[in-house]
mmCIF file of C-alpha atoms and ligand atoms in Angstrom:
data_model
loop_
_atom_site.group_PDB
_atom_site.id
_atom_site.type_symbol
_atom_site.label_atom_id
_atom_site.label_comp_id
_atom_site.label_asym_id
_atom_site.label_seq_id
_atom_site.Cartn_x
_atom_site.Cartn_y
_atom_site.Cartn_z
ATOM 1 C CA MET D 169 65.558 -3.779 16.279
ATOM 2 C CA LYS D 170 64.631 -4.809 12.739
ATOM 3 C CA ILE D 171 61.693 -3.082 11.104
ATOM 4 C CA TRP D 172 59.881 -4.416 8.062
ATOM 5 C CA LEU D 173 59.513 -1.508 5.644
ATOM 6 C CA ASP D 174 58.156 -1.801 2.111
ATOM 7 C CA GLY D 175 59.506 -5.250 1.444
ATOM 8 C CA LYS D 176 62.764 -5.133 3.405
ATOM 9 C CA LEU D 177 63.854 -5.814 6.962
ATOM 10 C CA VAL D 178 65.958 -2.806 7.919
ATOM 11 C CA ASP D 179 67.586 -1.558 11.086
ATOM 12 C CA GLU D 180 65.349 0.821 13.059
ATOM 13 C CA THR D 181 67.791 3.685 12.326
ATOM 14 C CA GLU D 182 67.137 3.098 8.607
ATOM 15 C CA ALA D 183 63.354 2.837 8.911
ATOM 16 C CA LYS D 184 62.254 6.233 7.637
ATOM 17 C CA ILE D 185 59.074 7.636 6.142
ATOM 18 C CA SER D 186 58.877 10.764 3.966
ATOM 19 C CA VAL D 187 57.622 14.074 5.400
ATOM 20 C CA PHE D 188 55.368 14.093 2.297
ATOM 21 C CA ASP D 189 53.673 10.862 3.400
ATOM 22 C CA HIS D 190 49.929 11.434 3.630
ATOM 23 C CA GLY D 191 49.797 9.215 6.701
ATOM 24 C CA LEU D 192 51.726 11.935 8.498
ATOM 25 C CA LEU D 193 50.254 14.952 6.695
ATOM 26 C CA TYR D 194 46.595 13.901 6.940
ATOM 27 C CA GLY D 195 46.341 10.800 9.119
ATOM 28 C CA ASP D 196 45.561 9.067 5.831
ATOM 29 C CA GLY D 197 46.252 5.397 6.482
ATOM 30 C CA VAL D 198 45.278 2.363 8.520
ATOM 31 C CA PHE D 199 46.876 0.204 11.190
ATOM 32 C CA GLU D 200 46.630 -2.941 13.257
ATOM 33 C CA GLY D 201 47.944 -3.993 16.650
ATOM 34 C CA LEU D 202 48.609 -7.712 17.107
ATOM 35 C CA ARG D 203 50.158 -9.925 19.782
ATOM 36 C CA CYS D 204 52.529 -12.856 19.629
ATOM 37 C CA TYR D 205 52.416 -15.317 22.537
ATOM 38 C CA ASN D 206 54.835 -18.268 22.831
ATOM 39 C CA GLY D 207 55.902 -17.899 19.209
ATOM 40 C CA ARG D 208 52.333 -17.835 17.873
ATOM 41 C CA ILE D 209 50.508 -14.832 16.526
ATOM 42 C CA PHE D 210 47.037 -14.651 17.979
ATOM 43 C CA ARG D 211 44.226 -14.287 15.444
ATOM 44 C CA LEU D 212 46.686 -13.272 12.711
ATOM 45 C CA GLU D 213 44.292 -13.799 9.807
ATOM 46 C CA ASN D 214 41.526 -11.805 11.521
ATOM 47 C CA HIS D 215 43.815 -8.809 12.044
ATOM 48 C CA VAL D 216 45.122 -8.896 8.480
ATOM 49 C CA LYS D 217 41.574 -9.218 7.127
ATOM 50 C CA ARG D 218 40.496 -6.188 9.183
ATOM 51 C CA LEU D 219 43.517 -4.253 7.909
ATOM 52 C CA PHE D 220 42.511 -4.968 4.309
ATOM 53 C CA GLU D 221 38.892 -4.029 5.051
ATOM 54 C CA SER D 222 39.989 -0.762 6.690
ATOM 55 C CA ALA D 223 42.155 -0.034 3.623
ATOM 56 C CA ARG D 224 39.400 -0.917 1.178
ATOM 57 C CA SER D 225 36.932 1.364 2.946
ATOM 58 C CA ILE D 226 39.285 4.331 2.454
ATOM 59 C CA VAL D 227 39.969 3.472 -1.217
ATOM 60 C CA MET D 228 43.505 2.277 -0.583
ATOM 61 C CA ASP D 229 44.925 -0.766 -2.388
ATOM 62 C CA ILE D 230 47.508 -2.623 -0.354
ATOM 63 C CA PRO D 231 50.036 -3.850 -2.945
ATOM 64 C CA TRP D 232 50.380 -7.299 -1.320
ATOM 65 C CA THR D 233 47.975 -10.179 -0.676
ATOM 66 C CA GLN D 234 46.634 -11.102 2.757
ATOM 67 C CA PRO D 235 48.725 -14.338 2.944
ATOM 68 C CA GLU D 236 51.841 -12.328 1.985
ATOM 69 C CA VAL D 237 51.149 -9.777 4.715
ATOM 70 C CA CYS D 238 50.678 -12.602 7.248
ATOM 71 C CA ARG D 239 54.085 -13.935 6.233
ATOM 72 C CA PHE D 240 55.744 -10.499 6.565
ATOM 73 C CA ILE D 241 54.389 -10.170 10.109
ATOM 74 C CA CYS D 242 55.778 -13.589 11.088
ATOM 75 C CA GLU D 243 59.148 -12.741 9.487
ATOM 76 C CA THR D 244 59.383 -9.489 11.450
ATOM 77 C CA VAL D 245 58.797 -11.206 14.787
ATOM 78 C CA ALA D 246 61.279 -13.994 13.905
ATOM 79 C CA ALA D 247 63.937 -11.490 12.703
ATOM 80 C CA ASN D 248 63.861 -9.853 16.141
ATOM 81 C CA ASN D 249 64.204 -13.214 17.957
ATOM 82 C CA LEU D 250 60.968 -12.591 19.803
ATOM 83 C CA THR D 251 58.510 -15.170 21.075
ATOM 84 C CA ASP D 252 56.268 -12.675 22.872
ATOM 85 C CA ALA D 253 55.643 -9.353 21.203
ATOM 86 C CA TYR D 254 53.294 -6.539 20.431
ATOM 87 C CA ILE D 255 53.176 -5.958 16.710
ATOM 88 C CA ARG D 256 52.240 -2.617 15.188
ATOM 89 C CA GLN D 257 51.491 -2.717 11.514
ATOM 90 C CA VAL D 258 50.847 0.516 9.634
ATOM 91 C CA VAL D 259 49.899 1.190 6.035
ATOM 92 C CA THR D 260 50.090 4.834 4.998
ATOM 93 C CA ARG D 261 48.790 6.389 1.796
ATOM 94 C CA GLY D 262 52.428 6.940 0.875
ATOM 95 C CA ALA D 263 54.367 9.997 -0.264
ATOM 96 C CA GLY D 264 52.546 12.415 -2.527
ATOM 97 C CA GLU D 265 51.967 16.084 -3.234
ATOM 98 C CA LEU D 266 50.874 18.589 -0.630
ATOM 99 C CA GLY D 267 47.085 18.731 -0.816
ATOM 100 C CA LEU D 268 44.480 16.184 0.141
ATOM 101 C CA ASN D 269 44.190 14.325 -3.154
ATOM 102 C CA PRO D 270 45.144 10.704 -2.353
ATOM 103 C CA TYR D 271 45.239 9.836 -6.057
ATOM 104 C CA LEU D 272 48.498 11.799 -6.250
ATOM 105 C CA CYS D 273 50.164 9.270 -3.936
ATOM 106 C CA PRO D 274 51.445 6.532 -6.254
ATOM 107 C CA ARG D 275 51.983 3.754 -3.724
ATOM 108 C CA PRO D 276 51.102 3.041 -0.072
ATOM 109 C CA SER D 277 53.931 2.412 2.384
ATOM 110 C CA MET D 278 53.732 -0.416 4.894
ATOM 111 C CA PHE D 279 55.847 -0.957 7.967
ATOM 112 C CA ILE D 280 55.767 -3.530 10.756
ATOM 113 C CA ILE D 281 57.263 -3.055 14.212
ATOM 114 C CA ALA D 282 57.632 -5.998 16.610
ATOM 115 C CA SER D 283 58.188 -4.720 20.112
ATOM 116 C CA SER D 284 56.326 -4.670 23.423
ATOM 117 C CA ILE D 285 53.448 -2.674 24.875
ATOM 118 C CA LYS D 286 52.175 -2.016 28.376
ATOM 119 C CA LEU D 287 48.856 -0.229 28.446
ATOM 120 C CA TYR D 288 48.060 -0.555 32.141
ATOM 121 C CA PRO D 289 50.208 -1.332 35.193
ATOM 122 C CA GLU D 290 50.172 -4.967 36.345
ATOM 123 C CA GLU D 291 48.274 -4.188 39.577
ATOM 124 C CA CYS D 292 45.264 -2.973 37.550
ATOM 125 C CA TYR D 293 44.730 -6.549 36.341
ATOM 126 C CA THR D 294 44.308 -7.783 39.907
ATOM 127 C CA ALA D 295 42.740 -4.687 41.499
ATOM 128 C CA GLY D 296 40.773 -3.473 38.465
ATOM 129 C CA LEU D 297 40.585 -0.142 36.664
ATOM 130 C CA ALA D 298 38.818 3.017 37.787
ATOM 131 C CA VAL D 299 37.278 4.524 34.653
ATOM 132 C CA ILE D 300 35.684 7.903 34.014
ATOM 133 C CA THR D 301 33.231 9.061 31.351
ATOM 134 C CA CYS D 302 34.834 11.662 29.104
ATOM 135 C CA ALA D 303 33.181 14.620 27.390
ATOM 136 C CA THR D 304 34.837 13.787 24.065
ATOM 137 C CA ARG D 305 32.285 11.853 22.005
ATOM 138 C CA ARG D 306 32.939 9.182 19.389
ATOM 139 C CA PRO D 307 32.473 10.709 15.942
ATOM 140 C CA PRO D 308 29.286 9.645 14.156
ATOM 141 C CA PRO D 309 29.803 7.122 11.326
ATOM 142 C CA GLY D 310 28.991 9.830 8.793
ATOM 143 C CA ALA D 311 32.013 11.816 10.007
ATOM 144 C CA LEU D 312 34.716 9.235 10.677
ATOM 145 C CA MET D 313 33.686 5.587 10.475
ATOM 146 C CA PRO D 314 34.530 4.058 13.886
ATOM 147 C CA GLN D 315 35.013 0.607 12.340
ATOM 148 C CA VAL D 316 37.972 1.831 10.310
ATOM 149 C CA LYS D 317 41.188 1.458 12.263
ATOM 150 C CA SER D 318 42.622 4.563 10.665
ATOM 151 C CA LEU D 319 45.556 6.780 11.579
ATOM 152 C CA ASN D 320 43.072 9.444 12.761
ATOM 153 C CA TYR D 321 43.283 8.719 16.491
ATOM 154 C CA LEU D 322 43.069 12.275 17.775
ATOM 155 C CA ASN D 323 39.556 11.646 19.053
ATOM 156 C CA ASN D 324 40.841 8.750 21.172
ATOM 157 C CA VAL D 325 43.978 10.637 22.212
ATOM 158 C CA MET D 326 41.861 13.542 23.509
ATOM 159 C CA ALA D 327 39.680 11.096 25.421
ATOM 160 C CA LYS D 328 42.842 9.602 26.948
ATOM 161 C CA VAL D 329 43.958 13.120 27.967
ATOM 162 C CA GLU D 330 40.658 13.589 29.790
ATOM 163 C CA ALA D 331 41.096 10.253 31.562
ATOM 164 C CA ILE D 332 44.613 11.092 32.724
ATOM 165 C CA GLN D 333 43.650 14.636 33.767
ATOM 166 C CA GLY D 334 40.729 13.116 35.659
ATOM 167 C CA ASN D 335 43.138 10.828 37.533
ATOM 168 C CA ALA D 336 41.981 7.721 35.705
ATOM 169 C CA LEU D 337 43.776 5.474 33.225
ATOM 170 C CA GLU D 338 40.840 4.932 30.931
ATOM 171 C CA ALA D 339 37.679 6.686 29.756
ATOM 172 C CA VAL D 340 34.302 5.501 28.543
ATOM 173 C CA MET D 341 33.382 7.270 25.311
ATOM 174 C CA LEU D 342 29.735 7.902 24.456
ATOM 175 C CA ASN D 343 28.360 8.434 20.975
ATOM 176 C CA GLU D 344 26.390 11.493 19.858
ATOM 177 C CA GLN D 345 23.159 9.924 21.210
ATOM 178 C CA GLY D 346 24.703 9.375 24.639
ATOM 179 C CA TYR D 347 25.021 5.601 24.312
ATOM 180 C CA VAL D 348 28.218 3.886 25.388
ATOM 181 C CA ALA D 349 30.482 3.280 22.396
ATOM 182 C CA GLU D 350 33.760 1.941 23.830
ATOM 183 C CA CYS D 351 36.883 3.134 25.650
ATOM 184 C CA THR D 352 39.883 4.900 24.105
ATOM 185 C CA GLY D 353 41.496 1.696 22.822
ATOM 186 C CA ASP D 354 39.316 -1.066 24.240
ATOM 187 C CA ASN D 355 35.793 -2.443 23.938
ATOM 188 C CA ILE D 356 33.578 -2.707 27.013
ATOM 189 C CA PHE D 357 31.445 -5.488 28.510
ATOM 190 C CA ILE D 358 29.165 -5.618 31.532
ATOM 191 C CA VAL D 359 27.763 -8.594 33.411
ATOM 192 C CA LYS D 360 24.197 -8.357 34.731
ATOM 193 C CA ASP D 361 22.321 -11.279 36.282
ATOM 194 C CA GLY D 362 24.623 -13.820 34.644
ATOM 195 C CA VAL D 363 24.290 -12.307 31.161
ATOM 196 C CA LEU D 364 27.066 -10.567 29.263
ATOM 197 C CA HIS D 365 26.147 -7.295 27.533
ATOM 198 C CA THR D 366 28.277 -5.256 25.132
ATOM 199 C CA PRO D 367 27.431 -2.258 22.940
ATOM 200 C CA LEU D 368 26.467 -2.834 19.333
ATOM 201 C CA VAL D 369 29.346 -2.059 16.981
ATOM 202 C CA SER D 370 26.934 0.368 15.285
ATOM 203 C CA ASP D 371 26.967 2.431 18.509
ATOM 204 C CA GLY D 372 30.441 3.635 17.602
ATOM 205 C CA GLY D 373 33.005 1.068 18.716
ATOM 206 C CA LEU D 374 35.666 -0.775 16.792
ATOM 207 C CA ASN D 375 34.654 -4.314 15.837
ATOM 208 C CA GLY D 376 37.273 -5.635 18.241
ATOM 209 C CA ILE D 377 38.945 -8.971 17.660
ATOM 210 C CA THR D 378 39.338 -9.506 21.418
ATOM 211 C CA ARG D 379 35.651 -8.616 21.782
ATOM 212 C CA ALA D 380 34.799 -11.399 19.291
ATOM 213 C CA VAL D 381 37.014 -13.875 21.188
ATOM 214 C CA ILE D 382 35.241 -13.038 24.459
ATOM 215 C CA ILE D 383 31.845 -13.533 22.818
ATOM 216 C CA GLU D 384 33.057 -16.946 21.526
ATOM 217 C CA LEU D 385 34.405 -17.986 24.946
ATOM 218 C CA ALA D 386 31.293 -16.877 26.825
ATOM 219 C CA THR D 387 29.054 -18.654 24.323
ATOM 220 C CA ALA D 388 31.117 -21.842 24.739
ATOM 221 C CA PHE D 389 30.643 -21.525 28.537
ATOM 222 C CA GLY D 390 26.871 -21.293 28.005
ATOM 223 C CA ILE D 391 26.793 -17.657 29.135
ATOM 224 C CA PRO D 392 24.281 -15.627 27.121
ATOM 225 C CA VAL D 393 25.725 -12.614 25.293
ATOM 226 C CA ILE D 394 23.560 -9.683 24.247
ATOM 227 C CA GLU D 395 24.779 -6.916 21.930
ATOM 228 C CA ARG D 396 22.621 -3.865 22.600
ATOM 229 C CA SER D 397 22.766 -0.133 23.205
ATOM 230 C CA LEU D 398 24.064 0.597 26.709
ATOM 231 C CA THR D 399 23.934 3.763 28.773
ATOM 232 C CA ARG D 400 25.951 4.804 31.824
ATOM 233 C CA TYR D 401 22.940 3.639 33.863
ATOM 234 C CA ASP D 402 23.534 0.060 32.662
ATOM 235 C CA ILE D 403 27.144 0.274 33.843
ATOM 236 C CA PHE D 404 26.172 1.784 37.217
ATOM 237 C CA ILE D 405 23.773 -1.101 37.934
ATOM 238 C CA ALA D 406 26.024 -3.845 36.494
ATOM 239 C CA ASP D 407 27.373 -6.689 38.632
ATOM 240 C CA GLU D 408 30.743 -6.652 36.845
ATOM 241 C CA ALA D 409 32.450 -4.844 33.994
ATOM 242 C CA PHE D 410 35.626 -5.365 31.989
ATOM 243 C CA LEU D 411 37.446 -4.015 28.962
ATOM 244 C CA THR D 412 38.937 -5.965 26.048
ATOM 245 C CA GLY D 413 41.621 -5.212 23.490
ATOM 246 C CA THR D 414 44.693 -6.725 21.888
ATOM 247 C CA ALA D 415 47.029 -4.628 24.009
ATOM 248 C CA ALA D 416 44.924 -4.615 27.210
ATOM 249 C CA GLU D 417 43.713 -8.236 26.809
ATOM 250 C CA VAL D 418 40.895 -8.566 29.401
ATOM 251 C CA ILE D 419 41.038 -6.069 32.259
ATOM 252 C CA PRO D 420 38.484 -5.647 35.080
ATOM 253 C CA MET D 421 36.751 -2.283 35.442
ATOM 254 C CA ILE D 422 35.705 -1.641 39.038
ATOM 255 C CA SER D 423 34.224 1.844 38.963
ATOM 256 C CA LEU D 424 32.755 4.436 36.637
ATOM 257 C CA ASP D 425 32.996 8.101 37.617
ATOM 258 C CA ARG D 426 34.073 6.996 41.112
ATOM 259 C CA ARG D 427 30.907 4.936 41.587
ATOM 260 C CA LYS D 428 31.576 1.295 42.431
ATOM 261 C CA ILE D 429 30.475 -1.335 39.922
ATOM 262 C CA GLY D 430 29.018 -4.359 41.769
ATOM 263 C CA SER D 431 31.209 -5.132 44.782
ATOM 264 C CA GLY D 432 33.900 -2.749 43.527
ATOM 265 C CA GLU D 433 36.247 -5.672 42.894
ATOM 266 C CA PRO D 434 36.974 -7.782 39.800
ATOM 267 C CA GLY D 435 34.032 -10.166 39.460
ATOM 268 C CA PRO D 436 34.023 -13.981 39.100
ATOM 269 C CA LEU D 437 32.940 -14.088 35.459
ATOM 270 C CA THR D 438 35.535 -11.440 34.565
ATOM 271 C CA ARG D 439 38.242 -13.534 36.214
ATOM 272 C CA ARG D 440 37.045 -16.696 34.496
ATOM 273 C CA LEU D 441 37.133 -15.005 31.096
ATOM 274 C CA MET D 442 40.579 -13.509 31.787
ATOM 275 C CA THR D 443 41.946 -17.000 32.500
ATOM 276 C CA ALA D 444 40.237 -18.530 29.470
ATOM 277 C CA TYR D 445 41.529 -15.739 27.236
ATOM 278 C CA HIS D 446 45.118 -16.232 28.433
ATOM 279 C CA GLU D 447 44.888 -19.994 27.887
ATOM 280 C CA LEU D 448 43.549 -19.573 24.375
ATOM 281 C CA ALA D 449 46.118 -16.907 23.486
ATOM 282 C CA ALA D 450 48.985 -19.046 24.819
ATOM 283 C CA THR D 451 48.015 -22.204 22.970
ATOM 284 C CA THR D 452 46.453 -21.183 19.663
ATOM 285 C CA GLY D 453 47.570 -18.848 16.901
ATOM 286 C CA THR D 454 49.798 -18.993 13.844
ATOM 287 C CA PRO D 455 53.367 -20.212 14.532
ATOM 288 C CA ILE D 456 55.917 -17.659 13.328
ATOM 289 C CA THR D 457 58.205 -20.261 11.744
HETATM 290 N N1 PXG N 267 38.593 0.167 20.292
HETATM 291 C C1 PXG N 267 39.566 0.925 19.774
HETATM 292 C C2 PXG N 267 39.307 2.359 19.488
HETATM 293 C C3 PXG N 267 40.807 0.354 19.499
HETATM 294 O O1 PXG N 267 41.785 1.114 18.971
HETATM 295 C C4 PXG N 267 39.983 -1.756 20.357
HETATM 296 C C5 PXG N 267 38.771 -1.139 20.580
HETATM 297 C C6 PXG N 267 40.130 -3.222 20.640
HETATM 298 O O2 PXG N 267 40.220 -3.956 19.423
HETATM 299 P P1 PXG N 267 41.023 -5.333 19.307
HETATM 300 O O3 PXG N 267 40.759 -5.778 17.913
HETATM 301 O O4 PXG N 267 42.468 -5.021 19.562
HETATM 302 O O5 PXG N 267 40.447 -6.240 20.319
HETATM 303 C C7 PXG N 267 41.032 -1.008 19.798
HETATM 304 C C8 PXG N 267 42.341 -1.636 19.555
HETATM 305 C C9 PXG N 267 47.735 0.912 20.744
HETATM 306 C C10 PXG N 267 46.819 -0.206 20.460
HETATM 307 O O6 PXG N 267 48.889 0.829 20.319
HETATM 308 C C11 PXG N 267 45.502 0.035 20.225
HETATM 309 C C12 PXG N 267 44.659 -1.028 19.950
HETATM 310 C C13 PXG N 267 45.117 -2.315 19.921
HETATM 311 C C14 PXG N 267 46.456 -2.547 20.153
HETATM 312 C C15 PXG N 267 47.317 -1.480 20.430
HETATM 313 O O7 PXG N 267 47.331 1.881 21.362
HETATM 314 N N2 PXG N 267 43.382 -0.728 19.722
#
């Protein structure tokens, strides 16, 4: 496997990062997860823009332009002869001194991995996911801005631990006020009386690119979409629910805390949006060559 690392495509055995890298020492860095379908990278510019915004918000200058970074991503996928891939792009603060001061790290490091990812087993896409609510809360924006896709994922990892220990594959995370924020690596939607509802980004979720695509698709179908604060009550009384994310795509959620949502099976609007999402992802996007 070829890895793009700081300007070069190198063999994975050569792709090494310093133990003094602040990404490793302090989780000081940002990342993106993208997908390539049929030789086209889905929403490439949106992901790269979000990467640059995440970096800017943590006072990190990426030493390349957005069009250059788009090109590097395409080159990495092409160099590995892939047409379908999961792409993990990471920018760390770079190697520096011990101690928090990021100004002592002269230059960020960037690497790009083109590989594959499987978040949930195939049968969950047809049968739906059983989800639990975890005790781990999303950090308030004054502590760790949820919109920044940073290398600080311990909050999400601990939520995932709770899900797995609770015999579920995914967990709903609430914010400090008790409103639904998102899941560990996915945004959440519910359907109620023909209307799609999703939490406000300001309630503690990532401003998901898949979330935005689903809002676009639903709007094009004439389905109203409301972004508002949601509680577990709203999920319990929903007709349907589903999760969205680059890795997960669109996946039905059929229960919360062992209580059935709607009929307890993937709903018709969920299935319609899953199909529409797959069609869009397979036919649009930036060609890699
Ligand atoms: N919330 C969180 C906390 C995420 O990390 C999403 C929502 C969905 O956002 P997008 O823009 O992808 O629709 C994410 C995305 C991984 C992985 O390797 C994680 C994500 C995406 C791809 C891979 O675990 N998180």
